[in-house]
PDB file of C-alpha atoms and ligand atoms in Angstrom:
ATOM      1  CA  UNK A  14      -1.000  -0.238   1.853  1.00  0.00           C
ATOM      2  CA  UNK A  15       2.826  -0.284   2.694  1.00  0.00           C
ATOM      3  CA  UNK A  16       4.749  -1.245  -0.946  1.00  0.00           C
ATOM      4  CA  UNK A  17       8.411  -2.329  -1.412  1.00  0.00           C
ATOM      5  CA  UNK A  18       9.486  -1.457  -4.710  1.00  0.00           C
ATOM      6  CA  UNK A  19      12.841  -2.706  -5.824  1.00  0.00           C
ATOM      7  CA  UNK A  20      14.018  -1.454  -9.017  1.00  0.00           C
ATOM      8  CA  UNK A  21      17.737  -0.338  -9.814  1.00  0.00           C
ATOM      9  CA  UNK A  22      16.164   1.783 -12.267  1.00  0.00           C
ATOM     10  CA  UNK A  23      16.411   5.002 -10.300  1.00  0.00           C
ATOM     11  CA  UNK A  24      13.712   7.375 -12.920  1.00  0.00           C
ATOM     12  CA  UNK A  25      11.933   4.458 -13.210  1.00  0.00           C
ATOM     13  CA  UNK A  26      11.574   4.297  -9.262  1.00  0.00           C
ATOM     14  CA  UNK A  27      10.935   8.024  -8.672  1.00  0.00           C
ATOM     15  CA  UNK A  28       8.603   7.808 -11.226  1.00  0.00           C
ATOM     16  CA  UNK A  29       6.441   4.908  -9.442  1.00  0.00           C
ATOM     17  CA  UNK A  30       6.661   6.103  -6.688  1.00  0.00           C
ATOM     18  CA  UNK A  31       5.442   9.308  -7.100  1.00  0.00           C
ATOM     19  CA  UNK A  32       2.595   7.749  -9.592  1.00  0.00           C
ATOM     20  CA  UNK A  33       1.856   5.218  -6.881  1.00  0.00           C
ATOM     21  CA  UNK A  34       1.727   7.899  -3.544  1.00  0.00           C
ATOM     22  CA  UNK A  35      -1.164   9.401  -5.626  1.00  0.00           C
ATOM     23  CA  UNK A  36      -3.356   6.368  -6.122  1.00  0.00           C
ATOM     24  CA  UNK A  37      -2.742   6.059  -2.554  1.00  0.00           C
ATOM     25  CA  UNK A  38       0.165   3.734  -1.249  1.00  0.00           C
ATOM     26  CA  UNK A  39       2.624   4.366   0.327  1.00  0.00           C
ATOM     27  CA  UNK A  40       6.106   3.547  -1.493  1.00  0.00           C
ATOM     28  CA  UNK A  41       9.359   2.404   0.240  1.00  0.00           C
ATOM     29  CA  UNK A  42      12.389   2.216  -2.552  1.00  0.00           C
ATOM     30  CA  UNK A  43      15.024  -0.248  -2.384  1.00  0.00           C
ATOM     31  CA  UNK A  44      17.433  -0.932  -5.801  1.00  0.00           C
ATOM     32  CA  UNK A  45      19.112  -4.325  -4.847  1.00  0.00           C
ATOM     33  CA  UNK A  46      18.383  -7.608  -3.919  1.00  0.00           C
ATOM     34  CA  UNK A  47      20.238  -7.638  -1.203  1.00  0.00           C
ATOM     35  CA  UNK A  48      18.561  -4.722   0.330  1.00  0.00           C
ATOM     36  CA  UNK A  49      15.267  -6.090  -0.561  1.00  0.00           C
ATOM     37  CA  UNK A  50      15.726  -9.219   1.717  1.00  0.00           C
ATOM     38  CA  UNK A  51      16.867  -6.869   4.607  1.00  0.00           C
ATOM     39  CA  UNK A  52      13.856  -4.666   4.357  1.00  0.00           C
ATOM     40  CA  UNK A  53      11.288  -7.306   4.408  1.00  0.00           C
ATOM     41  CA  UNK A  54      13.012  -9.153   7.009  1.00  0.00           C
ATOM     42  CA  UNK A  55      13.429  -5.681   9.055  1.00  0.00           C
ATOM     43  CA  UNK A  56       9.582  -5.063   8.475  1.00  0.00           C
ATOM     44  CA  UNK A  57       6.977  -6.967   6.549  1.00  0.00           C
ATOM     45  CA  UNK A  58       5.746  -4.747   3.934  1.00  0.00           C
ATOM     46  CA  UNK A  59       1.788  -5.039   2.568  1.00  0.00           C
ATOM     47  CA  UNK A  60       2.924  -6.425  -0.984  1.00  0.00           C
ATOM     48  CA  UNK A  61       6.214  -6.626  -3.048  1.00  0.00           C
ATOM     49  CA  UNK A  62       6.807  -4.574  -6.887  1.00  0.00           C
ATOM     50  CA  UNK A  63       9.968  -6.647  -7.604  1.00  0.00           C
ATOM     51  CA  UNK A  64      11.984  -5.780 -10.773  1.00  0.00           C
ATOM     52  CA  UNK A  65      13.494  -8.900 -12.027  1.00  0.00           C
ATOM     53  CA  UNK A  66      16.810  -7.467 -13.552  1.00  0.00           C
ATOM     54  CA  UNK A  67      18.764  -6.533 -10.732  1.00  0.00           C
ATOM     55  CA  UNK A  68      22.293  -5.762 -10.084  1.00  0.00           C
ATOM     56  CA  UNK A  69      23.421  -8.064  -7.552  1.00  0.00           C
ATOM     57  CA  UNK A  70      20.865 -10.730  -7.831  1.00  0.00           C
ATOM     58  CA  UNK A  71      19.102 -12.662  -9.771  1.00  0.00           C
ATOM     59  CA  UNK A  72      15.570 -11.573  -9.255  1.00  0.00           C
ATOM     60  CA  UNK A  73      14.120 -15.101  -9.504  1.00  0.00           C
ATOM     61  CA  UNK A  74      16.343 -15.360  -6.624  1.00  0.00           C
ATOM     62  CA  UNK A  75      14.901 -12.706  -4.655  1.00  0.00           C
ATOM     63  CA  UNK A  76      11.118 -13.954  -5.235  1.00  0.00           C
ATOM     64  CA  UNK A  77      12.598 -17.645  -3.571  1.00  0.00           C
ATOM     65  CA  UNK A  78      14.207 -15.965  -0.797  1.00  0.00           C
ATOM     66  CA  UNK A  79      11.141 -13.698  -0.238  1.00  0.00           C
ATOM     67  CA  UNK A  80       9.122 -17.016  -0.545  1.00  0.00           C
ATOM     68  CA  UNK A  81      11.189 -18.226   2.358  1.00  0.00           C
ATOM     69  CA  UNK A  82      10.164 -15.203   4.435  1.00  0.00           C
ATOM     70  CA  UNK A  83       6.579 -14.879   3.972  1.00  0.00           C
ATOM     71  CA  UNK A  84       4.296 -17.595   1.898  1.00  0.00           C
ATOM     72  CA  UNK A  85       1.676 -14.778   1.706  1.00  0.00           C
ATOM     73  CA  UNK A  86       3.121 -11.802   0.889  1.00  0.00           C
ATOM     74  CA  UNK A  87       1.906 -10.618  -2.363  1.00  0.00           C
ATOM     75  CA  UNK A  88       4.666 -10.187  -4.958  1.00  0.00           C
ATOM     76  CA  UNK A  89       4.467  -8.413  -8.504  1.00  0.00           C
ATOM     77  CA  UNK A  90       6.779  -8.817 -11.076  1.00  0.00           C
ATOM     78  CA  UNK A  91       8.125  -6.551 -13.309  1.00  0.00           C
ATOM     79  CA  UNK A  92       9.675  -8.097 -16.298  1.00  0.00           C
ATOM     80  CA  UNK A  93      11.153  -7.471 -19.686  1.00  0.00           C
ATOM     81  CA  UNK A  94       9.137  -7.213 -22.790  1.00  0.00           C
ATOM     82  CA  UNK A  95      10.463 -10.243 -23.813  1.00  0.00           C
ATOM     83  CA  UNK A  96      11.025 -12.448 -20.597  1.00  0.00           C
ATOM     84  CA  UNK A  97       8.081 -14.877 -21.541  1.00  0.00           C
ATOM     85  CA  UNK A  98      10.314 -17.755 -20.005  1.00  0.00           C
ATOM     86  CA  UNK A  99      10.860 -15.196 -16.956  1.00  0.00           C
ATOM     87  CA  UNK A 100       7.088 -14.816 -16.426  1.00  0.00           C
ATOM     88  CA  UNK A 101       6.145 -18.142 -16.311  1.00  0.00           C
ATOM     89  CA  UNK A 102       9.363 -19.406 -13.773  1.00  0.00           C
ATOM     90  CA  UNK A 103       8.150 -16.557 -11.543  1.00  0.00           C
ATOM     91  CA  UNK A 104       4.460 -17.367 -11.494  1.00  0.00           C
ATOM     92  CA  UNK A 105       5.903 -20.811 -10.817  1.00  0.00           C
ATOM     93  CA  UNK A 106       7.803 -19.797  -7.851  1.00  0.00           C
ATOM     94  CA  UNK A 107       4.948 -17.815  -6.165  1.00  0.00           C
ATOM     95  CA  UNK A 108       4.561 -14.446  -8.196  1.00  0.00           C
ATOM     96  CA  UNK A 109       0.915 -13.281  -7.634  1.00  0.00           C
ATOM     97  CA  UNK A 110       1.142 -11.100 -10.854  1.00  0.00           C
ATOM     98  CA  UNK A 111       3.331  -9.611 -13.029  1.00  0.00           C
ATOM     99  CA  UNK A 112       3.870  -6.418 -15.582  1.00  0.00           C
ATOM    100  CA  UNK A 113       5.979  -6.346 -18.737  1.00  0.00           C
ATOM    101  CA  UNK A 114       7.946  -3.474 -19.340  1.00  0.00           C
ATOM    102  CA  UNK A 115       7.091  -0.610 -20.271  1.00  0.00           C
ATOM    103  CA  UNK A 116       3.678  -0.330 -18.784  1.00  0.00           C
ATOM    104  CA  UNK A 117       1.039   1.990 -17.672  1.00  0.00           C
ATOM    105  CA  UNK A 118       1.171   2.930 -14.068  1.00  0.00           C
ATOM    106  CA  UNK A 119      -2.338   3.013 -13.990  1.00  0.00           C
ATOM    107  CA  UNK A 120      -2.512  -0.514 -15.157  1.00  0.00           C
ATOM    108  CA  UNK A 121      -0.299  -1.422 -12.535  1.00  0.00           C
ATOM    109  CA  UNK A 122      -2.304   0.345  -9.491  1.00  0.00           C
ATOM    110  CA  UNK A 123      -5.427  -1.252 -10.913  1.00  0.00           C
ATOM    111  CA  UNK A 124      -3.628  -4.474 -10.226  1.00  0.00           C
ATOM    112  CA  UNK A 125      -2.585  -3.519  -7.142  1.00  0.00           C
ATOM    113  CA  UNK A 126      -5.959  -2.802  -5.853  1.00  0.00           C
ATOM    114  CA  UNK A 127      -6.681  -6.243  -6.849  1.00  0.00           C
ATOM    115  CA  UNK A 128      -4.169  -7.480  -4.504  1.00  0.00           C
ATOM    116  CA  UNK A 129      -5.770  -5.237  -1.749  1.00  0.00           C
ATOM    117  CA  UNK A 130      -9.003  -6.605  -2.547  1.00  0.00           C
ATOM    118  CA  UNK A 131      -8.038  -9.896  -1.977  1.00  0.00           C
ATOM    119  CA  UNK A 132      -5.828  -9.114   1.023  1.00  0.00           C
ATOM    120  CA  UNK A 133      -9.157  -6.824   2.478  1.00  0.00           C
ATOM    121  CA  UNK A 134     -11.665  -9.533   1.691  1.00  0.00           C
ATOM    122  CA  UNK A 135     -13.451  -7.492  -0.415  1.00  0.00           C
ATOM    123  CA  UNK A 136     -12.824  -8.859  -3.744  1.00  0.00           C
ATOM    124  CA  UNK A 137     -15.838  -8.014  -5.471  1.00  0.00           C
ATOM    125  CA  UNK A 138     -15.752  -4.744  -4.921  1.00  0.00           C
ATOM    126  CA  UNK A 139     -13.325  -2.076  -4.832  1.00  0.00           C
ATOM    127  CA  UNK A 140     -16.008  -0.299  -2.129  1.00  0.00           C
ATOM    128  CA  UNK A 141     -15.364  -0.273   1.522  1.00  0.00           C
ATOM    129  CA  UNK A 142     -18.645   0.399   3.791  1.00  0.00           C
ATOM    130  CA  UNK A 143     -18.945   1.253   7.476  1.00  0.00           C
ATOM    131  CA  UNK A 144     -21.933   2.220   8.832  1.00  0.00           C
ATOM    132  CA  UNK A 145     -22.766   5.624   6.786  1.00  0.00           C
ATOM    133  CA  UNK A 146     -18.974   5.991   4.863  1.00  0.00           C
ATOM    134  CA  UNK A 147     -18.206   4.609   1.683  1.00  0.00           C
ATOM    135  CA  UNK A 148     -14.710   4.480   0.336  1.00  0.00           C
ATOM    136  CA  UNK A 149     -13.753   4.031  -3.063  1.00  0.00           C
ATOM    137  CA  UNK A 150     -10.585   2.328  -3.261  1.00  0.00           C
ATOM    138  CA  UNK A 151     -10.878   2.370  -7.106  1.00  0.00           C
ATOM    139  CA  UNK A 152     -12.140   5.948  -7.542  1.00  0.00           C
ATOM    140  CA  UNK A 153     -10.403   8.030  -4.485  1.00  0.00           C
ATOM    141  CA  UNK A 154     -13.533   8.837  -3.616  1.00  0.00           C
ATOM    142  CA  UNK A 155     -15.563   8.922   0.160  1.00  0.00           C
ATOM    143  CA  UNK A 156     -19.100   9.641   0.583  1.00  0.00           C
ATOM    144  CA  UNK A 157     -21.125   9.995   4.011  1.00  0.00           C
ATOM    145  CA  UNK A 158     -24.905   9.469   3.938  1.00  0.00           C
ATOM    146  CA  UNK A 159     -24.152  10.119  -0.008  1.00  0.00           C
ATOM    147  CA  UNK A 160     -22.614  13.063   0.000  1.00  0.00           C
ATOM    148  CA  UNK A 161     -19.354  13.490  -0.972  1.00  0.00           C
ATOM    149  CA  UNK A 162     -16.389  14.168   1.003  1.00  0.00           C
ATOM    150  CA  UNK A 163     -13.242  15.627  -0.250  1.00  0.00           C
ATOM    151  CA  UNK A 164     -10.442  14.527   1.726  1.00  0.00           C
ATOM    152  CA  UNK A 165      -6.419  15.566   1.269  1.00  0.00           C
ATOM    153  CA  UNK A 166      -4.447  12.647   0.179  1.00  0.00           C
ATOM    154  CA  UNK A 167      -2.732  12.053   3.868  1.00  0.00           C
ATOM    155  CA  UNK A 168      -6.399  12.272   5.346  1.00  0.00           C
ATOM    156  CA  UNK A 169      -7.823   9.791   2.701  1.00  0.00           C
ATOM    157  CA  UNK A 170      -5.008   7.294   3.450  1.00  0.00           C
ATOM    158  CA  UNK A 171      -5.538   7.219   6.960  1.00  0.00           C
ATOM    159  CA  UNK A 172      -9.364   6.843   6.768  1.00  0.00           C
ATOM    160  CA  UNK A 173      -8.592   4.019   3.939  1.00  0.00           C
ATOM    161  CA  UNK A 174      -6.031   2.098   6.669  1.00  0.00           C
ATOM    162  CA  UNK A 175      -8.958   2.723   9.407  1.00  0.00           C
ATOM    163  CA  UNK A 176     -11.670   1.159   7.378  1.00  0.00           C
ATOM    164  CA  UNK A 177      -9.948  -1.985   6.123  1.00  0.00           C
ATOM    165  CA  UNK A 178      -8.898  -2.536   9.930  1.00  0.00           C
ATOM    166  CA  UNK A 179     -12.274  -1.522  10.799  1.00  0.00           C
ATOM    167  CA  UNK A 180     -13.059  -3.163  14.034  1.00  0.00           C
ATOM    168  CA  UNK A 181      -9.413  -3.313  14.864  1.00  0.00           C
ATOM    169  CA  UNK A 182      -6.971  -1.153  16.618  1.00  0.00           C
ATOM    170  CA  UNK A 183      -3.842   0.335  14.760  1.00  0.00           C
ATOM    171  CA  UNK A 184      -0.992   1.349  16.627  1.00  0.00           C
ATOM    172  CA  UNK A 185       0.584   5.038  15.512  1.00  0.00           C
ATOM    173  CA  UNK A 186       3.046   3.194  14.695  1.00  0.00           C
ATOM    174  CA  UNK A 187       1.444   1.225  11.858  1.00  0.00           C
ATOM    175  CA  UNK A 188      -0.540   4.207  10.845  1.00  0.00           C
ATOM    176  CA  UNK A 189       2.419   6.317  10.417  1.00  0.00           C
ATOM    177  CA  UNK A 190       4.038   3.562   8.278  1.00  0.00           C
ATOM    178  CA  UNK A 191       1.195   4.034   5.811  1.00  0.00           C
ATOM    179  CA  UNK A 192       1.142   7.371   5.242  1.00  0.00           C
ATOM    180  CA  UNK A 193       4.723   8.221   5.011  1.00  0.00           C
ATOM    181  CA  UNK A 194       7.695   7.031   2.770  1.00  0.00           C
ATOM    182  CA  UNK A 195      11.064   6.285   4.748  1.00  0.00           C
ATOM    183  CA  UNK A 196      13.418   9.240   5.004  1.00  0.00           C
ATOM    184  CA  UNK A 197      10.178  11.748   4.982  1.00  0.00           C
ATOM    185  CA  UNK A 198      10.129  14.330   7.268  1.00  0.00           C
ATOM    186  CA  UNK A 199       7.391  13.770   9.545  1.00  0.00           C
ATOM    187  CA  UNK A 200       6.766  15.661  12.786  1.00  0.00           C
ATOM    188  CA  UNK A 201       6.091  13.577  15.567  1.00  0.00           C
ATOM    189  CA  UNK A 202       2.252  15.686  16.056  1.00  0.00           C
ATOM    190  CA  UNK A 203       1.503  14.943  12.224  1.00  0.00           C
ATOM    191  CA  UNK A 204      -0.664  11.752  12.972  1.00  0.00           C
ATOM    192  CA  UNK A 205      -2.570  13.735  15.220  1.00  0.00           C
ATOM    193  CA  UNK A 206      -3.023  16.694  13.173  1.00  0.00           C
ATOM    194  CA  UNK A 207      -4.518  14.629  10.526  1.00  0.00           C
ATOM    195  CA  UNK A 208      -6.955  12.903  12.750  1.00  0.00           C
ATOM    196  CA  UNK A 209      -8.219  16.153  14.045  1.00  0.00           C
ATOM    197  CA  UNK A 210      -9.015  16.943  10.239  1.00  0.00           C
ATOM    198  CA  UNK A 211     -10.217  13.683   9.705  1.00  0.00           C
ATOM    199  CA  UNK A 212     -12.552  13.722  12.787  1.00  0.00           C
ATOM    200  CA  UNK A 213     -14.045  17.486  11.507  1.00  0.00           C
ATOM    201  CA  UNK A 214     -15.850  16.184   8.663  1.00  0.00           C
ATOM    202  CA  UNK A 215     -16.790  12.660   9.787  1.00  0.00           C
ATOM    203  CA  UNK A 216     -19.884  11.752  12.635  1.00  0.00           C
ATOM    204  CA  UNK A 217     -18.826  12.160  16.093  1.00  0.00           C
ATOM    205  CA  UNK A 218     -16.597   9.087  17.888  1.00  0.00           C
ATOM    206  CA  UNK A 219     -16.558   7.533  14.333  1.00  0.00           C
ATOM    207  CA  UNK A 220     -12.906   7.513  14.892  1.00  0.00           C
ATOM    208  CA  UNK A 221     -11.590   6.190  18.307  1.00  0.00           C
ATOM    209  CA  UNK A 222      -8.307   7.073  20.538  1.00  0.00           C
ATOM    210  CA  UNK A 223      -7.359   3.749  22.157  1.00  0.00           C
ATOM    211  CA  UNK A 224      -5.250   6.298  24.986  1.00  0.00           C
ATOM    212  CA  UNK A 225      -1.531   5.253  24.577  1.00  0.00           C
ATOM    213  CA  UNK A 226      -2.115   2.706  21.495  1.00  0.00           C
ATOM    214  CA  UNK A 227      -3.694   4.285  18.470  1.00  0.00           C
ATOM    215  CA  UNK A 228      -6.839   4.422  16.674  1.00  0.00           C
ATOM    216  CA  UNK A 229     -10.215   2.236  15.865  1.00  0.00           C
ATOM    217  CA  UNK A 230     -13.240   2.579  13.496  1.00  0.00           C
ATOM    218  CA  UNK A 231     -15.471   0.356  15.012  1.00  0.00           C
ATOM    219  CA  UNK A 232     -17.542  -2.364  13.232  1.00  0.00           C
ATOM    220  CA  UNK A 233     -21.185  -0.740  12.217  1.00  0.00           C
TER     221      UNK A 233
HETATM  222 CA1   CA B 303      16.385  -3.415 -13.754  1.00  0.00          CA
END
């Protein structure tokens, strides 16, 4: 899952987003408004973590104008402790959620995941299944035919983006948007190395090239 957080709170934001890139997502960082609205209009991200106090705009604002950009893209607030009236004109105007500062990051992954749920389809359960592989979304864990896997954060991200798009193809592309934060240094054989990993410990042609597109987990 591809987050934009924008929060002019710079600890704050290296905070979150180092919190956040170990539950799993992958954080992009913005601190205005302004460069909030360019980001999701340059790319779409999965869901929003929008700080309502923000230096060049009101962040009400910023939910309306990201409103006008995508009905569905999941948006959570983050608020002030006392911004009751804030809480309820943002749910108004389309929030899906929000947090009062301070909070617990964990609190705020868990609701995260509830977002993914919903945007997976699988809302009951924080489990994804295909064929003998079950991820954990909730836990970090992956087990095949029961048995645990232990997989390095990069692997278990990619293998989370494959399953959710089981049945679908991602492009490199996409998958390389997921597993790295802008401005990271990636090397342009790191997808690849992490597949080859990835491939080691799961049953043969469970992941598949599509030659000059991407990758596929196909539907079990
Ligand atoms: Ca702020």
């Amino acid at each position: 899952m591809r987050i934009l957080l924008v929060e002019d709170d710079r600890s704050l934001a290296a905070g979150l987003q180092a919190a956040l890139s170990r539950e799993g997502f992958a954080v992009n960082h913005v601190a205005s408004g302004s460069q909030a609205l360019a980001a999701v209009r340059a790319e779409l991200p999965d869901m929003v973590v929008l700080d309502l106090g923000l230096p060049d705009m009101d962040g009400l604002q910023v939910l309306t104008a990201l409103r006008e950009i995508s009905r569905s893209l999941p948006v959570l607030l983050l608020t002030a402790r006392d911004g009751a009236d804030d809480k309820v004109r943002g749910l108004d105007r389309g929030a899906d959620d929000y947090m009062a500062k301070p909070f617990d990051v964990k609190e705020l992954a868990a609701r995260l995941r509830v977002i993914e749920r919903r945007l997976s389809n699988t809302a009951a359960s924080s489990c994804i299944t295909v064929g003998d592989l079950a991820l954990d979304t909730a836990a970090h864990t992956v087990t095949l035919a029961e048995q645990a896997l232990e997989l390095p954060r990069r692997e278990y991200m990619l293998l989370k983006a494959l399953l959710e798009n089981a049945g679908k193809v991602l492009t490199r592309e996409s998958l390389e948007g997921r597993l790295y934060s802008w401005g990271e240094e990636v090397s342009s054989n790191a997808l690849e190395v992490h597949i080859h990993y990835l491939r080691k410990k799961l049953p043969q042609d469970f992941i598949k090239t599509v030659r000059g597109i991407g990758y596929t987990v196909p539907r079990q």
